[in-house]
PDB file of N, CA and C in Angstrom:
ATOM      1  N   UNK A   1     -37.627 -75.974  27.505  1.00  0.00           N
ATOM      2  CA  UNK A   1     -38.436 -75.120  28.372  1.00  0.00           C
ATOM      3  C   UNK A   1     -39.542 -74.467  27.539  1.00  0.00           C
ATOM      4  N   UNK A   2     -40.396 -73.964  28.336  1.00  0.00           N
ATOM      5  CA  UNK A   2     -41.722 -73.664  27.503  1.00  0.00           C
ATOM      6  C   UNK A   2     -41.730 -72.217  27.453  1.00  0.00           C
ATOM      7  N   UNK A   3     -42.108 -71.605  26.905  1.00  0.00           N
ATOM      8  CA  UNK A   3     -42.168 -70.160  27.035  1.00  0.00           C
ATOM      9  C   UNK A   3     -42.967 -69.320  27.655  1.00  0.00           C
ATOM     10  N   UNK A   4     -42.939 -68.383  28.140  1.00  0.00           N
ATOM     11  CA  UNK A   4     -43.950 -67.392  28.785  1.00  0.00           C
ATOM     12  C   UNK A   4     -45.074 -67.197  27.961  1.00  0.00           C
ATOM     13  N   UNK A   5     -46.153 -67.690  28.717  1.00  0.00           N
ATOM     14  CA  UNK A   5     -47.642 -66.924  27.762  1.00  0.00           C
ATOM     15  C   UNK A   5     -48.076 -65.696  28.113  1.00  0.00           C
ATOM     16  N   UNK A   6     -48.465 -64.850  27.359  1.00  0.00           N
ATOM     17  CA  UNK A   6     -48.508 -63.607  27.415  1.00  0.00           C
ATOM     18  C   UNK A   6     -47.886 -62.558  27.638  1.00  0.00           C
ATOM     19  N   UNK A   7     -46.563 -63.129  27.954  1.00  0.00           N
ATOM     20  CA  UNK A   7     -45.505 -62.042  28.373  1.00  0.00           C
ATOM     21  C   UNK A   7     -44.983 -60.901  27.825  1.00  0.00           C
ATOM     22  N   UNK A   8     -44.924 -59.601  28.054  1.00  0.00           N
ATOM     23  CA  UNK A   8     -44.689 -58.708  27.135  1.00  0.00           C
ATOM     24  C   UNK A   8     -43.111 -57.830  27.693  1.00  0.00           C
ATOM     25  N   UNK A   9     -42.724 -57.198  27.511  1.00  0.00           N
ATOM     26  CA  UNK A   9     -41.501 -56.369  28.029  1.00  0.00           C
ATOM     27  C   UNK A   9     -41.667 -55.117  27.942  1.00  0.00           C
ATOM     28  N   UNK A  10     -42.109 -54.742  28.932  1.00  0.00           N
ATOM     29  CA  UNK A  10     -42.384 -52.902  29.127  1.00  0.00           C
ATOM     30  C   UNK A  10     -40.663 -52.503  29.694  1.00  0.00           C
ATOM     31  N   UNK A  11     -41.449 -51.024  30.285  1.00  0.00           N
ATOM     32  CA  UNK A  11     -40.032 -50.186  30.884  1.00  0.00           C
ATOM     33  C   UNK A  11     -39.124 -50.600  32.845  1.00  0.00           C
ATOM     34  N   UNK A  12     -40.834 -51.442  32.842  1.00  0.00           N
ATOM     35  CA  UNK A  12     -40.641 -51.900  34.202  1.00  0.00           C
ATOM     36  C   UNK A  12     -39.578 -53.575  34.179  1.00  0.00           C
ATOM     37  N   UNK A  13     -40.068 -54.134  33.680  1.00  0.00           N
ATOM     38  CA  UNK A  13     -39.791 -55.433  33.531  1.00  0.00           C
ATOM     39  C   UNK A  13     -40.391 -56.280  32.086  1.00  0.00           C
ATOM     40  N   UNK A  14     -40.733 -57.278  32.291  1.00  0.00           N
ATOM     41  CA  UNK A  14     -40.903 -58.205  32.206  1.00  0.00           C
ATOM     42  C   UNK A  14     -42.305 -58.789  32.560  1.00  0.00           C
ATOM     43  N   UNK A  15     -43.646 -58.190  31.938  1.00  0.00           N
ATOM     44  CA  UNK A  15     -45.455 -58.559  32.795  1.00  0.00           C
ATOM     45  C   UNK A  15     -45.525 -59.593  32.548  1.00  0.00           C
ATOM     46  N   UNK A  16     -46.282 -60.445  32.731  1.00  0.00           N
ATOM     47  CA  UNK A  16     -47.488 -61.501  32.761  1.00  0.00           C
ATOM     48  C   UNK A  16     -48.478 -61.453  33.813  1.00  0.00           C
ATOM     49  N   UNK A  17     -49.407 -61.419  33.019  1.00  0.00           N
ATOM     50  CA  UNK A  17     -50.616 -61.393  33.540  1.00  0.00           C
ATOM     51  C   UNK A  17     -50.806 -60.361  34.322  1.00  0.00           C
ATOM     52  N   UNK A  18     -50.079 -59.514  34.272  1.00  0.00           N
ATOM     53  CA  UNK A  18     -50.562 -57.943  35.201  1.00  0.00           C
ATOM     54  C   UNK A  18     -49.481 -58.012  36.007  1.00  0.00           C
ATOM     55  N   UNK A  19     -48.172 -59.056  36.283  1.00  0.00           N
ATOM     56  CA  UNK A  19     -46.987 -58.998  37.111  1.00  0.00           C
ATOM     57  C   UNK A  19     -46.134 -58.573  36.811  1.00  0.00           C
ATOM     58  N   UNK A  20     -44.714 -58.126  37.383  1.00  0.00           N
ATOM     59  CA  UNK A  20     -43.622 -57.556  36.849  1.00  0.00           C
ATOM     60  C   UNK A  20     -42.611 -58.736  37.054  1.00  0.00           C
ATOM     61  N   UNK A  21     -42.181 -59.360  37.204  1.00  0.00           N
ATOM     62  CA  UNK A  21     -41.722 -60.584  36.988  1.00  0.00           C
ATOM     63  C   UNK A  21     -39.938 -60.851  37.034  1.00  0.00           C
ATOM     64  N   UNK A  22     -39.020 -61.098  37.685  1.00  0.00           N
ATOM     65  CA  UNK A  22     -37.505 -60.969  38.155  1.00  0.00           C
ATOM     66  C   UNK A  22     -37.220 -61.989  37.613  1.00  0.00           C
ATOM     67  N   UNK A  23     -35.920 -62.005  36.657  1.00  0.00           N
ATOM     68  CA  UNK A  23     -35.061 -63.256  36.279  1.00  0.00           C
ATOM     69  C   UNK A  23     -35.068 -63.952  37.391  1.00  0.00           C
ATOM     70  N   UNK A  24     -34.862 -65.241  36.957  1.00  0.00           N
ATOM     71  CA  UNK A  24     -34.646 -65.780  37.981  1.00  0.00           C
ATOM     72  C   UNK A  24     -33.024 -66.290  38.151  1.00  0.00           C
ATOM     73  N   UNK A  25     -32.543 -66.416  39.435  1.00  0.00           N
ATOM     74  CA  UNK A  25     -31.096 -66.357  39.919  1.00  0.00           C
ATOM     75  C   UNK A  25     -30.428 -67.786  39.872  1.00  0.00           C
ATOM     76  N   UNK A  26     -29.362 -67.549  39.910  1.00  0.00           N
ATOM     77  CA  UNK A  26     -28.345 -68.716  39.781  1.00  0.00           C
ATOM     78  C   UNK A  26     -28.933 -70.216  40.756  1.00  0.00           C
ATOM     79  N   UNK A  27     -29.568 -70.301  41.905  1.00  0.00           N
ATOM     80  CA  UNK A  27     -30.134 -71.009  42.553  1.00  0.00           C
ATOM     81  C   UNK A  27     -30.980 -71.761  41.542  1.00  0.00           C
ATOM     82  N   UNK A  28     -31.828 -71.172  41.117  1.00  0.00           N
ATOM     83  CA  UNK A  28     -33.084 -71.516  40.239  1.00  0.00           C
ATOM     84  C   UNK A  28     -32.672 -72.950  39.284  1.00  0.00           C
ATOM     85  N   UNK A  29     -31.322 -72.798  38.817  1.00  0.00           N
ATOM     86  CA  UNK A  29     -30.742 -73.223  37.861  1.00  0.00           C
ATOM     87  C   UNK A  29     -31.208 -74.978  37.626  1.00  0.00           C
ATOM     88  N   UNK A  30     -32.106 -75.320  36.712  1.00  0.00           N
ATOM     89  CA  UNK A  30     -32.422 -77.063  37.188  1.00  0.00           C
ATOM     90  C   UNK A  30     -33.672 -77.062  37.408  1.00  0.00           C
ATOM     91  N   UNK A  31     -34.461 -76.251  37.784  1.00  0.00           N
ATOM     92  CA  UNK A  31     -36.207 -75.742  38.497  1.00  0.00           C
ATOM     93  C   UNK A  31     -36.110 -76.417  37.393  1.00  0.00           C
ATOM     94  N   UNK A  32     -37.584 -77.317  37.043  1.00  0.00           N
ATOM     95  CA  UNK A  32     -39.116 -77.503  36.286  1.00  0.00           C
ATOM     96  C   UNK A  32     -40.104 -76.302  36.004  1.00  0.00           C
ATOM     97  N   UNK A  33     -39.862 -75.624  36.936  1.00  0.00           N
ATOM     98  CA  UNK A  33     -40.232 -73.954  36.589  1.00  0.00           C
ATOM     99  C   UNK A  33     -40.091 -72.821  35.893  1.00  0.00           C
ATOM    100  N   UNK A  34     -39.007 -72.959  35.520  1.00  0.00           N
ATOM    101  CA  UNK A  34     -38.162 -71.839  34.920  1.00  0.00           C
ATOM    102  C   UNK A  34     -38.588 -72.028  33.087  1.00  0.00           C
ATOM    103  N   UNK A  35     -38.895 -70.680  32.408  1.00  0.00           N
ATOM    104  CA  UNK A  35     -39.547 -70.464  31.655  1.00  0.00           C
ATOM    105  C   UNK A  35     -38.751 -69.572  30.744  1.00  0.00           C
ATOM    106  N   UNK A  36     -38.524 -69.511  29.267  1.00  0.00           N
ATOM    107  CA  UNK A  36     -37.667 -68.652  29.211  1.00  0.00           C
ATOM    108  C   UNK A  36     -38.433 -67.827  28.365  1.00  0.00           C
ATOM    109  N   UNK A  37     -37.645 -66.654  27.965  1.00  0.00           N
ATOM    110  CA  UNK A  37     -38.229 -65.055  27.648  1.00  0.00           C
ATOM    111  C   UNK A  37     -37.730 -64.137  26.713  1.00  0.00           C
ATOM    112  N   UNK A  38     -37.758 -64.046  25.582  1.00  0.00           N
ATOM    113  CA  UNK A  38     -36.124 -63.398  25.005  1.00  0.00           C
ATOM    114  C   UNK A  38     -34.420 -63.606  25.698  1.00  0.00           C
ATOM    115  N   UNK A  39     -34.369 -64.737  25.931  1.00  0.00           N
ATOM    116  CA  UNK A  39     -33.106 -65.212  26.292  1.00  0.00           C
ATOM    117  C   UNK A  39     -33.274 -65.301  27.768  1.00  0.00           C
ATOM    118  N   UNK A  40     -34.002 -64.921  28.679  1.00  0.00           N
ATOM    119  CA  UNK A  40     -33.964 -64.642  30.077  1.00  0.00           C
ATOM    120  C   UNK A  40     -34.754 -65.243  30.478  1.00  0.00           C
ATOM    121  N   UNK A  41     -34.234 -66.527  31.748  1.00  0.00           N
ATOM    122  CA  UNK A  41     -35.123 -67.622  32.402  1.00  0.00           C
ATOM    123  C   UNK A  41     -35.632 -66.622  33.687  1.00  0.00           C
ATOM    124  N   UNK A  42     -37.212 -66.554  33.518  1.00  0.00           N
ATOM    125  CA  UNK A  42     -38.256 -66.608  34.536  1.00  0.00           C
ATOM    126  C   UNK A  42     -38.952 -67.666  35.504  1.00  0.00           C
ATOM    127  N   UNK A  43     -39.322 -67.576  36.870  1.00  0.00           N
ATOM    128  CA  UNK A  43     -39.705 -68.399  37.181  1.00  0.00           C
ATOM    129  C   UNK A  43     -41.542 -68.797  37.055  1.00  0.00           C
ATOM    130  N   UNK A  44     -41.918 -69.778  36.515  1.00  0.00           N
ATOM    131  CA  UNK A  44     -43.195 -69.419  36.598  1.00  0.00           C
ATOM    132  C   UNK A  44     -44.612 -69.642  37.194  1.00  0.00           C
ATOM    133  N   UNK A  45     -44.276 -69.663  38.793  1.00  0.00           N
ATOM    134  CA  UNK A  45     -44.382 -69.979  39.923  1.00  0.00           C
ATOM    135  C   UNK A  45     -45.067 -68.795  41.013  1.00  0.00           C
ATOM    136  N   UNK A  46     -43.743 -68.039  40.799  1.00  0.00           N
ATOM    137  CA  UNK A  46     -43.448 -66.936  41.769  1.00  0.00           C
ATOM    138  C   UNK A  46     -42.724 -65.526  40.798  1.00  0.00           C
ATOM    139  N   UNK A  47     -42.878 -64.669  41.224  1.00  0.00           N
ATOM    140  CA  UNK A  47     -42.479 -63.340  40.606  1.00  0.00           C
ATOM    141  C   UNK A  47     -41.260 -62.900  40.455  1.00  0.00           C
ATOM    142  N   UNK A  48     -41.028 -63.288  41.908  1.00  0.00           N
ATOM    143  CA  UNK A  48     -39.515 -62.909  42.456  1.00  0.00           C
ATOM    144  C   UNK A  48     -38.593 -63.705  43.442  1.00  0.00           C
ATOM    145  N   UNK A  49     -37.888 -64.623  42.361  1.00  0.00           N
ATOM    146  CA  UNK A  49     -37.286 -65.978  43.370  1.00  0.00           C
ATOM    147  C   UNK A  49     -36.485 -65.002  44.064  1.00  0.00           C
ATOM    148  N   UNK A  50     -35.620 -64.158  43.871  1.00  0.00           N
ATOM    149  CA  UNK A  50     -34.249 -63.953  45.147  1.00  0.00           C
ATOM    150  C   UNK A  50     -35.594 -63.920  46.604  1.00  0.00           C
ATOM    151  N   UNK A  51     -36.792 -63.084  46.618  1.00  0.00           N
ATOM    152  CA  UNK A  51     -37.194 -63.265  47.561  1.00  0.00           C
ATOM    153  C   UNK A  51     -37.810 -64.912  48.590  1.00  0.00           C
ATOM    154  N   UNK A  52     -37.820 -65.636  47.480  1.00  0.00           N
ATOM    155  CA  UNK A  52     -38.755 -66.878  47.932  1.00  0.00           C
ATOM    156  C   UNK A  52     -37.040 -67.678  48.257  1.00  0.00           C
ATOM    157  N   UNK A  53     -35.882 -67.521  48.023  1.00  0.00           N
ATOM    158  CA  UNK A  53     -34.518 -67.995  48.452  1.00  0.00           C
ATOM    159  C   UNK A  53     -33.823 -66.970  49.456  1.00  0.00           C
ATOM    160  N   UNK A  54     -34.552 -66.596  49.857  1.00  0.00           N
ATOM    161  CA  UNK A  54     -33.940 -65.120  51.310  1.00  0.00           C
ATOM    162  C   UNK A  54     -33.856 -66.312  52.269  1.00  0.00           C
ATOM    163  N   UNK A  55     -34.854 -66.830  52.417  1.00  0.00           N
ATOM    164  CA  UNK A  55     -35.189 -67.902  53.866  1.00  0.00           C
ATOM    165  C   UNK A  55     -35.029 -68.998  53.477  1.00  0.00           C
ATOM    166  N   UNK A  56     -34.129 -69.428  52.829  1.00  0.00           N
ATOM    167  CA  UNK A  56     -32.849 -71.022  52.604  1.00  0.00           C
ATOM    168  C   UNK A  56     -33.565 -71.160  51.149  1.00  0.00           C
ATOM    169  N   UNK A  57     -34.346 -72.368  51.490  1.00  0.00           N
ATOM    170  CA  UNK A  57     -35.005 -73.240  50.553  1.00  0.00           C
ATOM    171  C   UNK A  57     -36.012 -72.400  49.860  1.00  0.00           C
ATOM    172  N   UNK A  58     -36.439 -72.452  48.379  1.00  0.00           N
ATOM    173  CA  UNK A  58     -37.390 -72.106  48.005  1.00  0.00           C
ATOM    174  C   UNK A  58     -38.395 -72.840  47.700  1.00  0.00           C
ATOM    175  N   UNK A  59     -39.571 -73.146  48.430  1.00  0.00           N
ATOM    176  CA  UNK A  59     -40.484 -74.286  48.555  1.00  0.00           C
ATOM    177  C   UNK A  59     -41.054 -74.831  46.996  1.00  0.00           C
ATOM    178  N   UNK A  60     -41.110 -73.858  45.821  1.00  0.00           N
ATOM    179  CA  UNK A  60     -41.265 -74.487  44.677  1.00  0.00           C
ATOM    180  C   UNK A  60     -39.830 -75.022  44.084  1.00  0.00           C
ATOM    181  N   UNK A  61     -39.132 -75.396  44.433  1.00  0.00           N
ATOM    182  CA  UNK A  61     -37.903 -75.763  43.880  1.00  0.00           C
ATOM    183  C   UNK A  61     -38.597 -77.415  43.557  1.00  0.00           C
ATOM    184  N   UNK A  62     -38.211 -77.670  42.379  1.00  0.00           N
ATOM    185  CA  UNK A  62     -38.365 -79.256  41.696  1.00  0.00           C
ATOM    186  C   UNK A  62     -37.134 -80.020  41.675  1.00  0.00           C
ATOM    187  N   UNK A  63     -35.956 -79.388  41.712  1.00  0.00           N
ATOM    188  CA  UNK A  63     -34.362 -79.447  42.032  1.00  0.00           C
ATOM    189  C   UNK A  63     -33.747 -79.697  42.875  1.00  0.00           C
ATOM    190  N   UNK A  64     -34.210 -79.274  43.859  1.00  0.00           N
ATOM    191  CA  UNK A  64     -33.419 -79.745  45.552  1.00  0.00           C
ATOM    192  C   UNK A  64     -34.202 -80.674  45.927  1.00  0.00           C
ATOM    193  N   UNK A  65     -33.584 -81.932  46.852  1.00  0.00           N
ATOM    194  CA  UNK A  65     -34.388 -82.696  47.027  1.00  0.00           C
ATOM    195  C   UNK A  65     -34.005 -82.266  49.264  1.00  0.00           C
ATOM    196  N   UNK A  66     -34.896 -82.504  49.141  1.00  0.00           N
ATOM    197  CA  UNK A  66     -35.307 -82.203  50.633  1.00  0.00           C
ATOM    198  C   UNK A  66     -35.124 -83.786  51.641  1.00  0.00           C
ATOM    199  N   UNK A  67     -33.935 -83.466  52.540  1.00  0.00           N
ATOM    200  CA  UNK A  67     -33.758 -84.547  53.280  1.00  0.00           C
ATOM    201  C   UNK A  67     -34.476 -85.106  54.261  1.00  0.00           C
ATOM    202  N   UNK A  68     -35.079 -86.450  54.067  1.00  0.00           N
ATOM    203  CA  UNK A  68     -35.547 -87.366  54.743  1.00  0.00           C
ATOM    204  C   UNK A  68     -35.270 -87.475  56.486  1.00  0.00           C
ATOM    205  N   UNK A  69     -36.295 -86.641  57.256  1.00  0.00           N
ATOM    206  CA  UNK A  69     -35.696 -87.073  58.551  1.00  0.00           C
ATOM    207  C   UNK A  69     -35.436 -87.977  58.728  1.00  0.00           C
ATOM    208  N   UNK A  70     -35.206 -88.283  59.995  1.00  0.00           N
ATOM    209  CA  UNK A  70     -34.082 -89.286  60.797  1.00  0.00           C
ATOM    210  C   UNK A  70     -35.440 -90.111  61.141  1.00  0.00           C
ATOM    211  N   UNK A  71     -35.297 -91.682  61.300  1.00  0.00           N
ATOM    212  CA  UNK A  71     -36.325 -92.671  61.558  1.00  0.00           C
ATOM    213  C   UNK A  71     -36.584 -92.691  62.676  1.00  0.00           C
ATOM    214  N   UNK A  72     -37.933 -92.578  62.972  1.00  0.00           N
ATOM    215  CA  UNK A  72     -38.346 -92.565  64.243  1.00  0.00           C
ATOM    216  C   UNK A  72     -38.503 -93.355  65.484  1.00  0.00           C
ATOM    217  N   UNK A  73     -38.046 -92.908  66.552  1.00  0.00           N
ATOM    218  CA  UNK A  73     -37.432 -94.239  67.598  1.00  0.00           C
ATOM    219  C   UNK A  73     -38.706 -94.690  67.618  1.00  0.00           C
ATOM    220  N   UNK A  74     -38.954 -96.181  67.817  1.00  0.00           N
ATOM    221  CA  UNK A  74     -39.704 -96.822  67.674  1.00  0.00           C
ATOM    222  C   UNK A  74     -39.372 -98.218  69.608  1.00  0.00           C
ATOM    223  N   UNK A  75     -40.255 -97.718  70.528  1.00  0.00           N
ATOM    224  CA  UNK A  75     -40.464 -98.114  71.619  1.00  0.00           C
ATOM    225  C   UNK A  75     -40.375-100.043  71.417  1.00  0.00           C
ATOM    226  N   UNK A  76     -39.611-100.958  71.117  1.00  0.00           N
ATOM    227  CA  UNK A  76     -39.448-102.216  71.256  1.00  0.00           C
ATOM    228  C   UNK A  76     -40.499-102.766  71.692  1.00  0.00           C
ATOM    229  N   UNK A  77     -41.254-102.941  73.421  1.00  0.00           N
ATOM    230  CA  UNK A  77     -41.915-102.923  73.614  1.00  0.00           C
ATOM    231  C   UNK A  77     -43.277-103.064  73.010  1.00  0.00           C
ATOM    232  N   UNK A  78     -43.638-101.628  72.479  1.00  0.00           N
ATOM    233  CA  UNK A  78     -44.751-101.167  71.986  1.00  0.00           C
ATOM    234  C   UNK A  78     -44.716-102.448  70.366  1.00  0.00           C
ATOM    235  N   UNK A  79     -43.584-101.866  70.073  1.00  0.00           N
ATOM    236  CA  UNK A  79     -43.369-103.131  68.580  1.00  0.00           C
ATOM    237  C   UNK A  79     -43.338-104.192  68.370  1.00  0.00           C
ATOM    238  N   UNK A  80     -43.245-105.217  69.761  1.00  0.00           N
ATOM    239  CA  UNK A  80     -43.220-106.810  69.969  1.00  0.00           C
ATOM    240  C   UNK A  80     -44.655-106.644  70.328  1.00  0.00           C
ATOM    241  N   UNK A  81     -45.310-105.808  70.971  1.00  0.00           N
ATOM    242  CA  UNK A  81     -47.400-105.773  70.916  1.00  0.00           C
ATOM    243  C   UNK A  81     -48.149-106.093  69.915  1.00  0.00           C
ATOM    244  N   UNK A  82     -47.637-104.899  69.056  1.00  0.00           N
ATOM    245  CA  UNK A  82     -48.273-104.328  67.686  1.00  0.00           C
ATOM    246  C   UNK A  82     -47.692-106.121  67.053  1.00  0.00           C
ATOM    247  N   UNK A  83     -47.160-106.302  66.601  1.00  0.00           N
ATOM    248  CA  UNK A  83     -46.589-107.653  65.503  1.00  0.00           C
ATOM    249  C   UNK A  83     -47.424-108.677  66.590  1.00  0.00           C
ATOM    250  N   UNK A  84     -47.334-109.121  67.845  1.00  0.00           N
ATOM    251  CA  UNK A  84     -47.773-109.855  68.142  1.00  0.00           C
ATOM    252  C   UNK A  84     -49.577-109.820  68.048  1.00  0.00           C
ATOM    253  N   UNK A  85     -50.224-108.510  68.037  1.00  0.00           N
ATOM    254  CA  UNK A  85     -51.698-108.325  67.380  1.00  0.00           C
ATOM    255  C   UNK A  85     -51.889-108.620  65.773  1.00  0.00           C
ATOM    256  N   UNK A  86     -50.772-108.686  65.073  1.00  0.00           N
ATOM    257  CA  UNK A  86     -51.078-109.067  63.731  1.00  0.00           C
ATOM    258  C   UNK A  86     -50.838-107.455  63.018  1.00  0.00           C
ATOM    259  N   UNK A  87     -50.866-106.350  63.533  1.00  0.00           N
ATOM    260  CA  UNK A  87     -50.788-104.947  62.650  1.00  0.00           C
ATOM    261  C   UNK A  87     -49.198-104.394  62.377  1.00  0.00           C
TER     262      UNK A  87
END
């Protein structure tokens, strides 16, 4: 993992770049994101994963793979047209 650039450790947290910045949580675990810090993986994405994992999925996740809907009914009909035009 690569390290935080510029990161410093005040009384608040954890800055970069003018942010305050939240470990990131057991979920995270596997991200392409995650950055580490004096021993403590950050995400370096987002500020504060528990919030971006409140509402299921966290859309920067590189780790979860996101399931493939279901194949789309496809009208027979319409599909003996189409092949019989050549497309």
């Amino acid at each position: 993992m690569l390290a935080l650039q510029n990161a410093t450790r005040t009384p608040e947290g954890v800055v970069v770049n003018g942010f305050v910045v939240a470990p990131a949580i057991d979920k995270c675990t596997g991200c392409d994101r995650l950055r580490e810090f004096e021993g403590e993986n950050f995400c370096s994405s987002y500020p504060n994963p528990t919030s971006k994992w409140a509402g299921g999925r966290c859309n920067f996740a590189t780790h979860v793979k996101v399931e493939a809907a279901a194949a789309a009914k496809v009208n027979p009909l319409k599909a003996s047209k189409r092949a019989a035009k050549g497309r």
